[in-house]
Amino acid sequence: MTYPTQPKASHFINGKYVEDTDGAVIDVIYPASGEKIAQVHSATPAVIEFALSSARQAQGAWAAMTGTERGRVLRRAADIMRERNHDLSVLETYDTGKPYQETSVVDATSGADALEYFGGMAATLTGEHIQLGEDWVYTRREPLGVCVGIGAWNYPTQIASWKGAPALACGNTMVFKPSETTPLCALKVAEILHEAGAPAGVYNVIQGLGDVGAALVTDDRVDKVSLTGSVPTGRKVYAAAAAGIKHVTMELGGKSPIIVFDDADVENAVSGAILGNFYSSGQVCSNGTRVFVQKGIKEAFLTRLAERLKDAVIGDPQDPATSFGPMVSERQLGIVEGYIAKGKEEGARLVYGGARLAQDGFYIEPCVFADVTDDMTIAREEIFGPVMAVLDFDDEDEVMARANATEFGLAAGVFTRDLTRAHRVAAGFQAGTCYINTYNDAPVEAPFGGSKQSGVGRENSKAAIAHYSQLKSVYVRMGDVEAPF
Ligand code: NDP
């Protein structure tokens, strides 16, 4: 079988595809079959140098363009991305294994949304005027310089776009390193941006493992680092960036709660729990993997959940009918199987799925555990796979304390028909992104990000601008300067 996946070269630097076969080979494995479908080479020191010097070189002229001009490039890129949605979605499915049913409506489309949104905003970025009697201060909103983006493997097109769009809108240039597991999609983002008119060097992509990411983060020419990854990687990257006093955005992991009160609409709560646990085979950072269900509604919730899970169509992710695909890699599948074994060992009640499918590819059934307690490993650690832990609770005070008793703070959701309780609970959540009677929506207009150890900074929305620009204050005196001597 031949796949439409082999990129023109491993890296995209200074407006062109670049190859250096001296770099270690990174095999691209199709998660649905386990077959090698492409290969790229890790960036050598020469490639890293070329990317950083190109980004540095391009930054001044890019920042000197008007916001309208920069925005036009981004909006053109958004249009191209939408026109090519089908091909980009097929590629995303090869890269990640996520079903086409998802990739065709979530990945390139949300990348295009970010390009369009920040493209529209580029021309509106201004400072302010502060009158001080006759004197005055004005502020200039200036770019940071060269930004490094480092991505996780679950949303390669989206992550490359969510970081690139606000960075470029503000007049920065970017060197983006995708996860070694999913190296293909970010190259297309670079290709499209340059086709849309981004000058050479404005958006570069280089491949590699953590060592390449580390080389980028520690380079003096880099002003900002935006990472999407796990908490342990976040700690390392944050520390390395701190040594150079660089700006950071950290989009890290979570173990988010969904609270379902007795008065909730059961069908909606089940839908929210399905979306928040099994979309992308559970490989979503904001997933609500601790589902607290009030005792009065527990059996109804579990019964409907099991009935609905039987409708999941597990299979070839390129088939638009498939709604549940494989895990991204053999390694990730092994991690998930390990947690399922741990759940059983520690006394959780397996009520649905959890078995590896006897076929090629990294498939495992969606899995639900009931009677989970707070101390169990599956209720404490991020699994990053399709494993839902259902926990019982009696009252609101108790469940809020338990929901917040975690070092993570990425997302949280509540299902209830009680309006005042819904807002009280949302206010009480220690999390950056909260949901009332829904779960896991991530529109570009709304800030997205975590509190506590789930992260620093916000992506999307007007809030992202603050993380890709800095303010300069200019003091203007209209009269004489008074000095003490
Ligand atoms: P990792 O933390 O393993 O890796 C993230 C990226 O960092 C990869 O590109 C990786 O390279 C790179 N990296 C690893 N070590 C270093 C280092 N020392 N210096 C610089 N870069 C480094 O995450 P995964 O790819 O496994 O993704 C899953 C994690 O991402 C989960 O914890 C998930 O919750 C989180 N995530 C968070 C999101 C959010 O918005 N909050 C969204 C999506 C995922 P390589 O892997 O190629 O070695």
mmCIF file of C-alpha atoms in Angstrom, residues 29 48 86 98 106 139 151 154 157 171 216 220 228 239 257-258 270 277 311 318 373 381 383 404 444 457:
data_model
loop_
_atom_site.group_PDB
_atom_site.id
_atom_site.type_symbol
_atom_site.label_atom_id
_atom_site.label_comp_id
_atom_site.label_asym_id
_atom_site.label_seq_id
_atom_site.Cartn_x
_atom_site.Cartn_y
_atom_site.Cartn_z
ATOM 1 C CA ILE A 29 4.227 4.849 11.889
ATOM 2 C CA ILE A 48 19.060 24.051 14.031
ATOM 3 C CA HIS A 86 -9.803 17.164 3.047
ATOM 4 C CA LYS A 98 -7.471 9.950 14.825
ATOM 5 C CA VAL A 106 -11.438 19.774 14.155
ATOM 6 C CA THR A 139 2.927 52.586 25.040
ATOM 7 C CA GLY A 151 4.250 20.453 20.142
ATOM 8 C CA ASN A 154 -2.277 14.696 19.680
ATOM 9 C CA THR A 157 -1.893 20.857 12.871
ATOM 10 C CA GLY A 171 5.395 40.482 14.491
ATOM 11 C CA LEU A 216 16.178 25.555 20.743
ATOM 12 C CA ASP A 220 20.302 33.046 23.218
ATOM 13 C CA THR A 228 2.374 21.831 24.635
ATOM 14 C CA ALA A 239 13.601 25.694 33.944
ATOM 15 C CA PRO A 257 -13.115 16.562 36.893
ATOM 16 C CA ILE A 258 -16.636 16.421 35.474
ATOM 17 C CA VAL A 270 -23.352 11.078 29.217
ATOM 18 C CA ASN A 277 -13.005 10.868 27.646
ATOM 19 C CA ASP A 311 -22.521 2.545 19.232
ATOM 20 C CA GLN A 318 -9.831 6.898 7.165
ATOM 21 C CA THR A 373 -11.883 6.093 44.868
ATOM 22 C CA GLU A 381 -2.446 10.273 37.254
ATOM 23 C CA ILE A 383 -3.415 8.399 31.523
ATOM 24 C CA ASN A 404 -9.910 20.303 43.436
ATOM 25 C CA VAL A 444 -10.501 30.382 19.201
ATOM 26 C CA GLY A 457 -0.265 31.560 30.055
#
